[in-house]
mmCIF file of C-alpha atoms and ligand atoms in Angstrom:
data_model
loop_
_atom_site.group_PDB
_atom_site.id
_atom_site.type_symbol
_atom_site.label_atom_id
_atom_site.label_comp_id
_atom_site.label_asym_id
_atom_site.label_seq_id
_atom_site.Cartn_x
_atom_site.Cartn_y
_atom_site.Cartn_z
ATOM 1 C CA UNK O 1 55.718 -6.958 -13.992
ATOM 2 C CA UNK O 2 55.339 -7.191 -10.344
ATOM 3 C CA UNK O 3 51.901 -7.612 -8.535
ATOM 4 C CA UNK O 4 51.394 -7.487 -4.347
ATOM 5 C CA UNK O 5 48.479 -10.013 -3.551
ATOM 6 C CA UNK O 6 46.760 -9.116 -0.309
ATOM 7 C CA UNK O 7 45.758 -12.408 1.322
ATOM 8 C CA UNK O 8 45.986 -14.264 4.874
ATOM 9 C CA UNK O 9 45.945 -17.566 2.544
ATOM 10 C CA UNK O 10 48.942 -19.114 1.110
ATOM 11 C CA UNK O 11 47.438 -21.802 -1.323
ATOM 12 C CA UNK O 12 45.304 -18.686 -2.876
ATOM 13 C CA UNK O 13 49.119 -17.307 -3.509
ATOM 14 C CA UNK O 14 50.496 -20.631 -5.241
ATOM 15 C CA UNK O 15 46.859 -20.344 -7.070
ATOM 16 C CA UNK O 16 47.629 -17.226 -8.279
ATOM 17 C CA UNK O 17 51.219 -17.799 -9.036
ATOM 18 C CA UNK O 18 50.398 -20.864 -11.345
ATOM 19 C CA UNK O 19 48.186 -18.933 -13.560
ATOM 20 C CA UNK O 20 49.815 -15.445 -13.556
ATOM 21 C CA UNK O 21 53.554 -16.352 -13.316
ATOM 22 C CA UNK O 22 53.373 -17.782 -17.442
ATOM 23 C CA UNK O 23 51.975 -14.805 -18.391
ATOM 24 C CA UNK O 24 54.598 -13.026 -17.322
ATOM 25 C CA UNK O 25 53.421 -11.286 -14.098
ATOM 26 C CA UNK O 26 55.510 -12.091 -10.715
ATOM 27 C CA UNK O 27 53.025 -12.359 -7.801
ATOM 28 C CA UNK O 28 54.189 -10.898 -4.233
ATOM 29 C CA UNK O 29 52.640 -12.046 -1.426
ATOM 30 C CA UNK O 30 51.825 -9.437 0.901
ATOM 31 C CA UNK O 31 50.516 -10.730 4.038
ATOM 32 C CA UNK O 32 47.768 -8.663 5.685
ATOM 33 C CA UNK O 33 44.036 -8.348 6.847
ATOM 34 C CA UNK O 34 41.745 -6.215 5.844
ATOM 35 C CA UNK O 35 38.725 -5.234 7.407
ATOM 36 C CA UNK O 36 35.570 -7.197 5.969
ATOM 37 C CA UNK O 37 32.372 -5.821 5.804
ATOM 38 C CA UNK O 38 29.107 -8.044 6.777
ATOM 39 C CA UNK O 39 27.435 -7.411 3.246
ATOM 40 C CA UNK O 40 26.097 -10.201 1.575
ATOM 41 C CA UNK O 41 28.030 -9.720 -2.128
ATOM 42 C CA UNK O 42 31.705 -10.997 -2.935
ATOM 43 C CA UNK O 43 32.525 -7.797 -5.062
ATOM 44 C CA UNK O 44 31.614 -5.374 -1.819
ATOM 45 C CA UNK O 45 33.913 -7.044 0.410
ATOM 46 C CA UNK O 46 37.028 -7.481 -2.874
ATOM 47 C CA UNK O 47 36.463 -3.211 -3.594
ATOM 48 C CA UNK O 48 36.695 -2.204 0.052
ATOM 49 C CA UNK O 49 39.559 -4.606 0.612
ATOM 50 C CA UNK O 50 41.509 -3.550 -2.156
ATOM 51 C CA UNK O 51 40.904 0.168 -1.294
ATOM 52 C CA UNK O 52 41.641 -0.207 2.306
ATOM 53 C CA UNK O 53 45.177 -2.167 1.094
ATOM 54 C CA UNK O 54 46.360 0.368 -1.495
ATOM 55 C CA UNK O 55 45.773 3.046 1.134
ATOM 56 C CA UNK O 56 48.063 1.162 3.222
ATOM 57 C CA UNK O 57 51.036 0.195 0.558
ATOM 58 C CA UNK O 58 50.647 3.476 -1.931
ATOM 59 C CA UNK O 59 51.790 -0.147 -4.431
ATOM 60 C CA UNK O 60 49.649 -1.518 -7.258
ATOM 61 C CA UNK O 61 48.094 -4.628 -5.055
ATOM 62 C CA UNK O 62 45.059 -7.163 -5.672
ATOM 63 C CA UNK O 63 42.919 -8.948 -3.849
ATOM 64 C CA UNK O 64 40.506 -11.871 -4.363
ATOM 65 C CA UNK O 65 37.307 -12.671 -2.597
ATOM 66 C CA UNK O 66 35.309 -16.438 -3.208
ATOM 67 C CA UNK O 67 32.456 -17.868 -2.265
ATOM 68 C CA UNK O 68 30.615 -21.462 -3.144
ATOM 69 C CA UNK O 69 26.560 -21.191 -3.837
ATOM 70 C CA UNK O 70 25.287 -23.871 -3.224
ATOM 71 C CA UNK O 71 21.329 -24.568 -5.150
ATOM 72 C CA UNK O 72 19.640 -26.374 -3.349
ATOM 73 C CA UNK O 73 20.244 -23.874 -0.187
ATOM 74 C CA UNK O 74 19.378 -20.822 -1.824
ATOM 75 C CA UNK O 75 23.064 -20.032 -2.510
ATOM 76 C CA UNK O 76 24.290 -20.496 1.440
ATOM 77 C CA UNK O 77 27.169 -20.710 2.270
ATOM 78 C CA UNK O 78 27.791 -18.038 -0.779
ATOM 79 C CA UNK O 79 29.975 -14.693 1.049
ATOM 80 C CA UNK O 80 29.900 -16.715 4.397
ATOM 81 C CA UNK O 81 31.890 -19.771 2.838
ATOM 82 C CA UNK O 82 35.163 -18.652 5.314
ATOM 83 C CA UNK O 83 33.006 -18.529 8.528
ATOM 84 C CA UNK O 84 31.002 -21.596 7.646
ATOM 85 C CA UNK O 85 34.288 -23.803 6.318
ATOM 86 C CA UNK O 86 35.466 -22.447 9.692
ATOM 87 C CA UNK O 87 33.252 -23.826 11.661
ATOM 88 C CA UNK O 88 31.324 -26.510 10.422
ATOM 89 C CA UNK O 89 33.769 -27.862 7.978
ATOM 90 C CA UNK O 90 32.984 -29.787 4.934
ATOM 91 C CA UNK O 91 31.250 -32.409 6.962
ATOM 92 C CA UNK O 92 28.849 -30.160 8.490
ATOM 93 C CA UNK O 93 27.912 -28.832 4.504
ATOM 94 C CA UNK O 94 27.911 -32.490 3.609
ATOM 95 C CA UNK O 95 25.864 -32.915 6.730
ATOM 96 C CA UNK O 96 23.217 -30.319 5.277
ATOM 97 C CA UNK O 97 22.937 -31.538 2.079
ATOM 98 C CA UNK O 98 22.008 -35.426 3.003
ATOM 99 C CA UNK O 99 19.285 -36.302 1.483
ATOM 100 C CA UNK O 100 19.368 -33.724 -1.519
ATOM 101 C CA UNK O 101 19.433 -34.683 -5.116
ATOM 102 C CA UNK O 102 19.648 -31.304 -6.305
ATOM 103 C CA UNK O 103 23.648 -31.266 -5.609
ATOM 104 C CA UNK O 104 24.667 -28.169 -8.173
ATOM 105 C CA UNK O 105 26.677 -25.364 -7.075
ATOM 106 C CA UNK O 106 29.091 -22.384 -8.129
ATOM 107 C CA UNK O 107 32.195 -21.700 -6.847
ATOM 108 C CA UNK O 108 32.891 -17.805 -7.577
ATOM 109 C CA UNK O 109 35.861 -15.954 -7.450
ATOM 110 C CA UNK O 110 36.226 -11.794 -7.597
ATOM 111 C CA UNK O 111 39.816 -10.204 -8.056
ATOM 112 C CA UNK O 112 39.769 -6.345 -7.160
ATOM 113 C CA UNK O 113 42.888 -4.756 -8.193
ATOM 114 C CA UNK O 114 43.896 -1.125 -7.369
ATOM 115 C CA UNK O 115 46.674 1.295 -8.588
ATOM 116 C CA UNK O 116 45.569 4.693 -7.729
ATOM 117 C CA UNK O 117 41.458 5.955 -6.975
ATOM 118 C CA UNK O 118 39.671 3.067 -9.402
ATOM 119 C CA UNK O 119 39.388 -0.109 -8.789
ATOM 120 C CA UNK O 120 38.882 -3.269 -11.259
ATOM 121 C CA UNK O 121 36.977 -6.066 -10.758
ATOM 122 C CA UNK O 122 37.291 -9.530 -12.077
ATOM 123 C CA UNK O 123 34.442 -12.540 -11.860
ATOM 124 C CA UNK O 124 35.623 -16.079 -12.328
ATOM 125 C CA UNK O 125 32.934 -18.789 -11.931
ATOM 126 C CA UNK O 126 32.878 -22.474 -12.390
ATOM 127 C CA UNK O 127 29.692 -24.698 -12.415
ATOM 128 C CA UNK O 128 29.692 -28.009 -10.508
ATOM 129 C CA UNK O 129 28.109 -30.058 -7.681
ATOM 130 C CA UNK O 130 29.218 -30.749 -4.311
ATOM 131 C CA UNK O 131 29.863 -34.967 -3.587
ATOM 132 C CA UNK O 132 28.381 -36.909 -1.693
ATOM 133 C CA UNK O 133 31.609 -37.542 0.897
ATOM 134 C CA UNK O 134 34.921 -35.876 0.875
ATOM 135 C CA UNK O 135 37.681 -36.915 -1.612
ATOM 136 C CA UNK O 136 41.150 -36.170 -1.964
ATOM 137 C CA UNK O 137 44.081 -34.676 -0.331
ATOM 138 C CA UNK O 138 44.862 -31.620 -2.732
ATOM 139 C CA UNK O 139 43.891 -28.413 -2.132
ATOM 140 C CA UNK O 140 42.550 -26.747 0.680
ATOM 141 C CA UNK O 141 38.900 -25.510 1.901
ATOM 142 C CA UNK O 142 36.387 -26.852 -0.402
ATOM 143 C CA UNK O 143 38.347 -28.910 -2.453
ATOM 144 C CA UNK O 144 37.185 -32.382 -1.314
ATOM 145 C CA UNK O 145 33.576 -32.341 -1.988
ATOM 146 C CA UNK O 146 33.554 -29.548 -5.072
ATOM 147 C CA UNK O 147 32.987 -31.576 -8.508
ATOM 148 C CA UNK O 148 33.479 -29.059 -11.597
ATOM 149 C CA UNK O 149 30.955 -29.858 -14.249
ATOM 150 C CA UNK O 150 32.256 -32.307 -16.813
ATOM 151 C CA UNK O 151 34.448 -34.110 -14.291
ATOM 152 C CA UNK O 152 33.705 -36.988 -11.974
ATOM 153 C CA UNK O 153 36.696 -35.636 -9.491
ATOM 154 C CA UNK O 154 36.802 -33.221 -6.751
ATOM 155 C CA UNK O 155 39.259 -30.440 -6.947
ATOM 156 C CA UNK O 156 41.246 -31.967 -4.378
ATOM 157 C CA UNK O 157 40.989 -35.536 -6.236
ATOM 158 C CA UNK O 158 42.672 -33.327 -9.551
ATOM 159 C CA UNK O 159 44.421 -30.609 -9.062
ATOM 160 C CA UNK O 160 45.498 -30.425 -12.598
ATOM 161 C CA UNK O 161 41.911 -30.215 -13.626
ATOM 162 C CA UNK O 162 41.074 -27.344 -10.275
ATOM 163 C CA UNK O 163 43.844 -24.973 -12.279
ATOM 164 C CA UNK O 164 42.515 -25.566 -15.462
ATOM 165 C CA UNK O 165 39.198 -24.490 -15.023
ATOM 166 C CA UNK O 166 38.755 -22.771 -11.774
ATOM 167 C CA UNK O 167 36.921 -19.618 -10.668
ATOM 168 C CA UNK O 168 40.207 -18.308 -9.621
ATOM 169 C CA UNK O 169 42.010 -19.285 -12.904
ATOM 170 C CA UNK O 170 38.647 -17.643 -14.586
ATOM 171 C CA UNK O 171 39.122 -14.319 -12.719
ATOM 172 C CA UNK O 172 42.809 -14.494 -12.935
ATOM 173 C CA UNK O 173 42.919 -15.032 -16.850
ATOM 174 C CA UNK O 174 40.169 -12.388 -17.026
ATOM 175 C CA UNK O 175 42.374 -9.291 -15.016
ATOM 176 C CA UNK O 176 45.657 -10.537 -17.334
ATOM 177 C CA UNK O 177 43.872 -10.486 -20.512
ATOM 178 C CA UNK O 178 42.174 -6.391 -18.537
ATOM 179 C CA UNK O 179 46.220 -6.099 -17.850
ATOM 180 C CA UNK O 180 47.134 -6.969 -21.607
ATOM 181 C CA UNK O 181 50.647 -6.920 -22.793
ATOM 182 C CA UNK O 182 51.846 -3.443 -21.660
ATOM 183 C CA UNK O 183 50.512 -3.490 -18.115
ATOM 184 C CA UNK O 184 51.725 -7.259 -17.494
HETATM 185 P P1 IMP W 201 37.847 -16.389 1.154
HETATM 186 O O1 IMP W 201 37.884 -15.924 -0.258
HETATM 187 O O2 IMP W 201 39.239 -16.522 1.683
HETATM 188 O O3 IMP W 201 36.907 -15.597 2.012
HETATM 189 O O4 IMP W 201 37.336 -17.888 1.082
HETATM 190 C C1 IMP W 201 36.043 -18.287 1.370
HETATM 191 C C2 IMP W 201 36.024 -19.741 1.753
HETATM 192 O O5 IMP W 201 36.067 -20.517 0.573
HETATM 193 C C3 IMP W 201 37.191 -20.207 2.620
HETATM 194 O O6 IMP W 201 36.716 -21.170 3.531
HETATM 195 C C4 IMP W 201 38.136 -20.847 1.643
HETATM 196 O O7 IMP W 201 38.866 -21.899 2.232
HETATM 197 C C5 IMP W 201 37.166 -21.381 0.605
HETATM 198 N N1 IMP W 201 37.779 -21.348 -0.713
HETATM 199 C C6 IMP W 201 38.200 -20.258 -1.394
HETATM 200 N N2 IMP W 201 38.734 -20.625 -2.566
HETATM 201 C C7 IMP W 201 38.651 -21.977 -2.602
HETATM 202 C C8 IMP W 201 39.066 -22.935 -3.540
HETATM 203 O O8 IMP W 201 39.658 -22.638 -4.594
HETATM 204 N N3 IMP W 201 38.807 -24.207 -3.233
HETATM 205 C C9 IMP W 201 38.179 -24.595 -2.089
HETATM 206 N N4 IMP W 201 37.787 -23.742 -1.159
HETATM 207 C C10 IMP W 201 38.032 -22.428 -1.419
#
């Protein structure tokens, strides 16, 4: 089977390819924005995408939406985690959490998939805390100073370990397994 993923961002498309392609499903990367609204949920912004997308291609197409919560700030930079990583970077989140203990946060990850009026939605998360400088080269975003629980090592330190247990190999495994054998 053959699967269009709507996305500006090429590492989500190896990502996706890692997980997906052994199970069978080919992933196409279709490269296009879609408008996203200023609402404060991941699983808002993933539906309208999707919607807006398969209005566009009339194809099957998914699209995935993260965000990283951090504790100790009440969740921040949660659904803004492209505009902050834009702009002040993972020194300027490193920046805001000097001086915290209290280093836990989630990375999340929603796929929305459309083939005709519904649309399905898929949560990944993964528990971990964010380091206390950035490490590694893998990766991208971030990678360098997100530790998954269980692990001393940043995604970008173990990449291995990042598509293992991510919250994009947790929503991805979740829409296959929605998928099953005769849709994938
Ligand atoms: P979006 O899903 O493209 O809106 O991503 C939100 C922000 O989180 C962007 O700054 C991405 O670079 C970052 N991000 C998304 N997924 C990952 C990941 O797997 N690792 C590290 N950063 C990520």
């Amino acid at each position: 089977m053959r699967l269009l993923f709507a996305t500006g961002n090429e590492d989500k498309v190896r990502e996706a390819r890692e997980i997906l392609e052994p199970k069978g499903v080919k992933v196409e990367h279709l490269e296009i924005d879609y408008p996203e609204p200023q609402v404060d949920d991941l699983e808002t912004v993933a539906r309208e995408g999707v919607r807006y997308v398969f209005r566009k291609t009339g194809e099957p197409v998914f699209v995935e939406d993260s965000g990283l919560f951090v504790d100790a700030l009440n969740g921040f930079p949660g659904p803004y985690s492209a505009y902050v990583h834009g702009t002040l970077g993972n020194g300027g989140l490193l920046k805001l959490m000097e001086g915290i203990r209290d280093r836990r946060a989630t990375f999340r990850s929603v796929v929305a998939f459309c083939d005709g009026p519904g649309v399905s939605v898929h949560v990944g998360e993964v528990e971990g805390e964010i380091a206390g400088e950035r490490r590694g080269t893998a990766g991208f975003g971030y990678d360098p100073v997100f530790i998954p629980e269980g692990t001393g090592s940043t995604f970008a330190e173990d990449p291995e370990g990042k598509s293992a247990v991510s919250h994009r190999r947790r929503a991805l495994d979740s829409f296959a397994e929605w998928m099953g054998p005769s849709r994938a």
